[in-house]
mmCIF file of C-alpha atoms in Angstrom:
data_model
loop_
_atom_site.group_PDB
_atom_site.id
_atom_site.type_symbol
_atom_site.label_atom_id
_atom_site.label_comp_id
_atom_site.label_asym_id
_atom_site.label_seq_id
_atom_site.Cartn_x
_atom_site.Cartn_y
_atom_site.Cartn_z
ATOM 1 C CA MET A 12 -0.002 0.002 0.016
ATOM 2 C CA LYS A 13 2.893 2.423 0.804
ATOM 3 C CA HIS A 14 4.070 1.901 -2.809
ATOM 4 C CA PHE A 15 0.496 2.930 -4.114
ATOM 5 C CA PHE A 16 0.821 6.140 -2.074
ATOM 6 C CA SER A 17 4.396 6.820 -3.176
ATOM 7 C CA PHE A 18 3.501 6.231 -6.748
ATOM 8 C CA THR A 19 0.408 8.452 -6.623
ATOM 9 C CA PHE A 20 2.444 11.348 -4.993
ATOM 10 C CA ILE A 21 5.244 11.000 -7.596
ATOM 11 C CA LEU A 22 2.794 11.032 -10.387
ATOM 12 C CA PHE A 23 0.993 14.071 -8.844
ATOM 13 C CA LEU A 24 4.253 15.926 -8.320
ATOM 14 C CA ASN A 25 5.530 15.120 -11.833
ATOM 15 C CA LEU A 26 2.300 16.332 -13.281
ATOM 16 C CA THR A 27 2.218 19.498 -11.202
ATOM 17 C CA ILE A 28 5.849 20.228 -12.023
ATOM 18 C CA GLY A 29 5.403 19.185 -15.549
ATOM 19 C CA LEU A 30 2.725 21.914 -16.058
ATOM 20 C CA SER A 31 5.196 24.537 -15.284
ATOM 21 C CA ALA A 32 8.505 22.889 -16.294
ATOM 22 C CA GLY A 33 9.449 25.718 -18.535
ATOM 23 C CA ILE A 34 9.130 28.233 -15.749
ATOM 24 C CA CYS A 35 10.642 25.967 -13.150
ATOM 25 C CA SER A 36 13.773 25.213 -15.107
ATOM 26 C CA GLN A 37 14.476 29.004 -15.210
ATOM 27 C CA ASN A 38 13.781 29.333 -11.560
ATOM 28 C CA LYS A 39 17.007 30.509 -9.986
ATOM 29 C CA ASN A 40 15.191 30.936 -6.611
ATOM 30 C CA ASN A 41 14.511 27.374 -5.889
ATOM 31 C CA ILE A 42 13.029 27.438 -2.440
ATOM 32 C CA ASP A 43 13.991 24.766 0.122
ATOM 33 C CA PRO A 44 10.595 23.810 1.791
ATOM 34 C CA CYS A 45 12.534 22.358 4.782
ATOM 35 C CA SER A 46 13.685 25.846 5.528
ATOM 36 C CA LEU A 47 10.192 27.272 5.807
ATOM 37 C CA ILE A 48 9.143 25.524 9.037
ATOM 38 C CA ALA A 49 10.948 23.881 11.937
ATOM 39 C CA THR A 50 10.560 20.118 12.051
ATOM 40 C CA GLU A 51 9.688 20.438 15.664
ATOM 41 C CA LYS A 52 6.549 22.446 14.767
ATOM 42 C CA LEU A 53 5.283 19.569 12.577
ATOM 43 C CA SER A 54 6.376 16.978 15.124
ATOM 44 C CA ALA A 55 4.343 18.725 17.803
ATOM 45 C CA ILE A 56 1.255 18.054 15.618
ATOM 46 C CA PHE A 57 2.243 14.674 14.215
ATOM 47 C CA PRO A 58 4.696 13.051 16.733
ATOM 48 C CA THR A 59 5.482 10.265 14.132
ATOM 49 C CA LEU A 60 7.450 12.849 12.157
ATOM 50 C CA LEU A 61 10.972 12.497 13.381
ATOM 51 C CA LYS A 62 13.247 14.325 10.804
ATOM 52 C CA ALA A 63 13.257 16.286 7.583
ATOM 53 C CA GLU A 64 15.229 15.331 4.452
ATOM 54 C CA LYS A 65 15.690 17.457 1.262
ATOM 55 C CA GLN A 66 15.272 15.743 -2.050
ATOM 56 C CA SER A 67 15.431 17.042 -5.574
ATOM 57 C CA VAL A 68 12.588 16.116 -7.871
ATOM 58 C CA GLY A 69 13.230 17.451 -11.326
ATOM 59 C CA PRO A 70 13.940 21.221 -11.087
ATOM 60 C CA GLU A 71 12.498 21.557 -7.609
ATOM 61 C CA THR A 72 13.344 20.553 -4.051
ATOM 62 C CA VAL A 73 10.834 18.698 -1.771
ATOM 63 C CA CYS A 74 11.004 18.134 1.942
ATOM 64 C CA ASN A 75 10.440 14.589 3.114
ATOM 65 C CA TYR A 76 9.256 14.374 6.731
ATOM 66 C CA LEU A 77 10.281 10.816 7.768
ATOM 67 C CA ASP A 78 8.796 8.588 10.466
ATOM 68 C CA LYS A 79 10.550 6.073 12.665
ATOM 69 C CA MET A 80 11.137 3.699 9.684
ATOM 70 C CA ASP A 81 12.703 6.512 7.557
ATOM 71 C CA ILE A 82 9.719 6.483 5.198
ATOM 72 C CA PRO A 83 8.182 9.782 4.114
ATOM 73 C CA ALA A 84 4.927 10.388 5.986
ATOM 74 C CA LEU A 85 4.549 14.011 4.768
ATOM 75 C CA ILE A 86 6.103 15.630 1.809
ATOM 76 C CA ILE A 87 6.100 19.399 1.320
ATOM 77 C CA SER A 88 7.015 21.081 -1.948
ATOM 78 C CA VAL A 89 7.109 24.586 -3.297
ATOM 79 C CA THR A 90 6.805 25.174 -6.962
ATOM 80 C CA ARG A 91 6.018 27.889 -9.428
ATOM 81 C CA ALA A 92 2.197 28.295 -9.591
ATOM 82 C CA GLY A 93 1.133 26.971 -12.934
ATOM 83 C CA THR A 94 -2.578 26.273 -12.796
ATOM 84 C CA SER A 95 -5.532 26.472 -10.438
ATOM 85 C CA VAL A 96 -5.426 24.404 -7.233
ATOM 86 C CA HIS A 97 -8.512 22.499 -8.305
ATOM 87 C CA ARG A 98 -6.976 21.484 -11.726
ATOM 88 C CA SER A 99 -3.780 20.449 -9.927
ATOM 89 C CA LEU A 100 -5.562 18.328 -7.443
ATOM 90 C CA SER A 101 -7.943 16.840 -9.936
ATOM 91 C CA MET A 102 -4.849 15.114 -11.440
ATOM 92 C CA LEU A 103 -5.068 12.691 -8.488
ATOM 93 C CA GLY A 104 -8.061 11.116 -10.131
ATOM 94 C CA SER A 105 -11.668 10.011 -9.317
ATOM 95 C CA GLY A 106 -10.912 8.644 -5.907
ATOM 96 C CA TYR A 107 -10.650 12.098 -4.351
ATOM 97 C CA VAL A 108 -13.101 14.782 -3.409
ATOM 98 C CA ILE A 109 -11.686 18.327 -3.770
ATOM 99 C CA GLU A 110 -12.817 20.953 -1.212
ATOM 100 C CA ASP A 111 -11.875 24.599 -1.092
ATOM 101 C CA ILE A 112 -10.317 25.891 2.100
ATOM 102 C CA SER A 113 -10.435 29.521 3.096
ATOM 103 C CA GLY A 114 -7.856 31.830 4.687
ATOM 104 C CA LEU A 115 -4.790 30.560 2.900
ATOM 105 C CA GLY A 116 -3.043 32.316 -0.007
ATOM 106 C CA ASP A 117 -4.917 33.420 -3.158
ATOM 107 C CA GLU A 118 -6.483 29.930 -3.721
ATOM 108 C CA ALA A 119 -6.411 26.712 -1.541
ATOM 109 C CA ALA A 120 -7.944 23.348 -1.562
ATOM 110 C CA ILE A 121 -7.607 19.852 -0.222
ATOM 111 C CA ALA A 122 -7.995 16.525 -1.760
ATOM 112 C CA ILE A 123 -9.750 14.027 0.407
ATOM 113 C CA GLN A 124 -9.079 10.400 -0.567
ATOM 114 C CA GLN A 125 -12.292 8.324 -0.484
ATOM 115 C CA ALA A 126 -12.362 5.091 1.454
ATOM 116 C CA ASN A 127 -11.977 1.957 -0.634
ATOM 117 C CA PRO A 128 -11.858 -1.188 1.505
ATOM 118 C CA ARG A 129 -10.858 -3.271 -1.560
ATOM 119 C CA PHE A 130 -7.520 -1.544 -1.612
ATOM 120 C CA GLY A 131 -7.274 -0.948 2.171
ATOM 121 C CA LEU A 132 -7.675 2.737 1.646
ATOM 122 C CA LYS A 133 -9.258 4.948 4.422
ATOM 123 C CA GLU A 134 -10.868 8.335 4.026
ATOM 124 C CA GLY A 135 -8.540 11.157 4.828
ATOM 125 C CA ILE A 136 -6.828 14.251 3.357
ATOM 126 C CA ALA A 137 -4.254 13.188 0.827
ATOM 127 C CA ALA A 138 -3.006 16.644 -0.242
ATOM 128 C CA MET A 139 -3.400 20.352 0.496
ATOM 129 C CA HIS A 140 -2.451 22.792 -2.347
ATOM 130 C CA ILE A 141 -2.136 26.437 -1.785
ATOM 131 C CA LYS A 142 -1.439 29.107 -4.484
ATOM 132 C CA LYS A 143 -0.004 32.454 -3.466
ATOM 133 C CA GLY A 144 1.163 34.778 -6.210
ATOM 134 C CA ASP A 145 3.538 32.947 -8.472
ATOM 135 C CA ARG A 146 4.139 30.105 -5.976
ATOM 136 C CA SER A 147 2.365 26.914 -4.935
ATOM 137 C CA LEU A 148 2.836 25.133 -1.605
ATOM 138 C CA THR A 149 1.703 21.497 -1.477
ATOM 139 C CA PHE A 150 1.421 19.212 1.460
ATOM 140 C CA SER A 151 1.146 15.527 0.540
ATOM 141 C CA PHE A 152 0.056 13.313 3.387
ATOM 142 C CA PHE A 153 0.928 9.619 3.225
ATOM 143 C CA ARG A 154 1.352 7.833 6.545
ATOM 144 C CA ILE A 155 -0.626 10.469 8.465
ATOM 145 C CA SER A 156 -4.350 10.250 9.175
ATOM 146 C CA LEU A 157 -5.975 13.620 8.896
ATOM 147 C CA MET A 158 -9.535 14.903 8.402
ATOM 148 C CA PRO A 159 -10.734 18.431 7.795
ATOM 149 C CA ASP A 160 -12.740 18.589 11.045
ATOM 150 C CA GLU A 161 -9.942 17.574 13.365
ATOM 151 C CA PRO A 162 -7.898 20.033 15.361
ATOM 152 C CA ALA A 163 -4.664 18.932 13.735
ATOM 153 C CA PHE A 164 -5.993 20.246 10.368
ATOM 154 C CA ASP A 165 -6.408 23.718 11.863
ATOM 155 C CA LYS A 166 -2.835 23.563 13.161
ATOM 156 C CA ILE A 167 -1.531 22.432 9.782
ATOM 157 C CA LYS A 168 -3.463 25.373 8.183
ATOM 158 C CA ALA A 169 -1.679 27.757 10.737
ATOM 159 C CA LEU A 170 1.709 26.327 9.786
ATOM 160 C CA ALA A 171 0.864 26.542 6.095
ATOM 161 C CA ALA A 172 -0.023 30.266 6.570
ATOM 162 C CA GLU A 173 3.340 30.841 8.332
ATOM 163 C CA MET A 174 5.135 29.104 5.449
ATOM 164 C CA ILE A 175 3.145 31.074 2.765
ATOM 165 C CA GLY A 176 4.261 34.212 4.472
ATOM 166 C CA LYS A 177 7.895 33.278 3.974
ATOM 167 C CA LEU A 178 7.517 32.796 0.201
#
């Protein structure tokens, strides 16, 4: 199942980056998402997140927040904004419901994975995508269970607002 999530994220990230590849390849201001927020702030919300690790994906850098098995549980990326957040998140496919969220950037939405017992998938937020000016900030949740009505989601939104402020 972790391979399915990893594959889905890599596909999503490649599609998102691919839409703005021409712009990204000229981006001399590649932003390190690991530098936008202290790992301890994320660990306070999700204690399973133990450390952050930078990784290059195409012309961009992502920040993998690893759990005790050194597997990414949360991946945060900053890219050049290429399209609407709805269009970006819709690339995940039909197993997701996209909902707008207010109070973040110029445009923000989440993709909620729908439960599918056949594949062992539970309902929960899979991604949060925020567009602010010419940048997009994306949170991809893999080994973290999160729903929009939970207090942890409000805390993640507050951290995302802090991160957006640094772009």
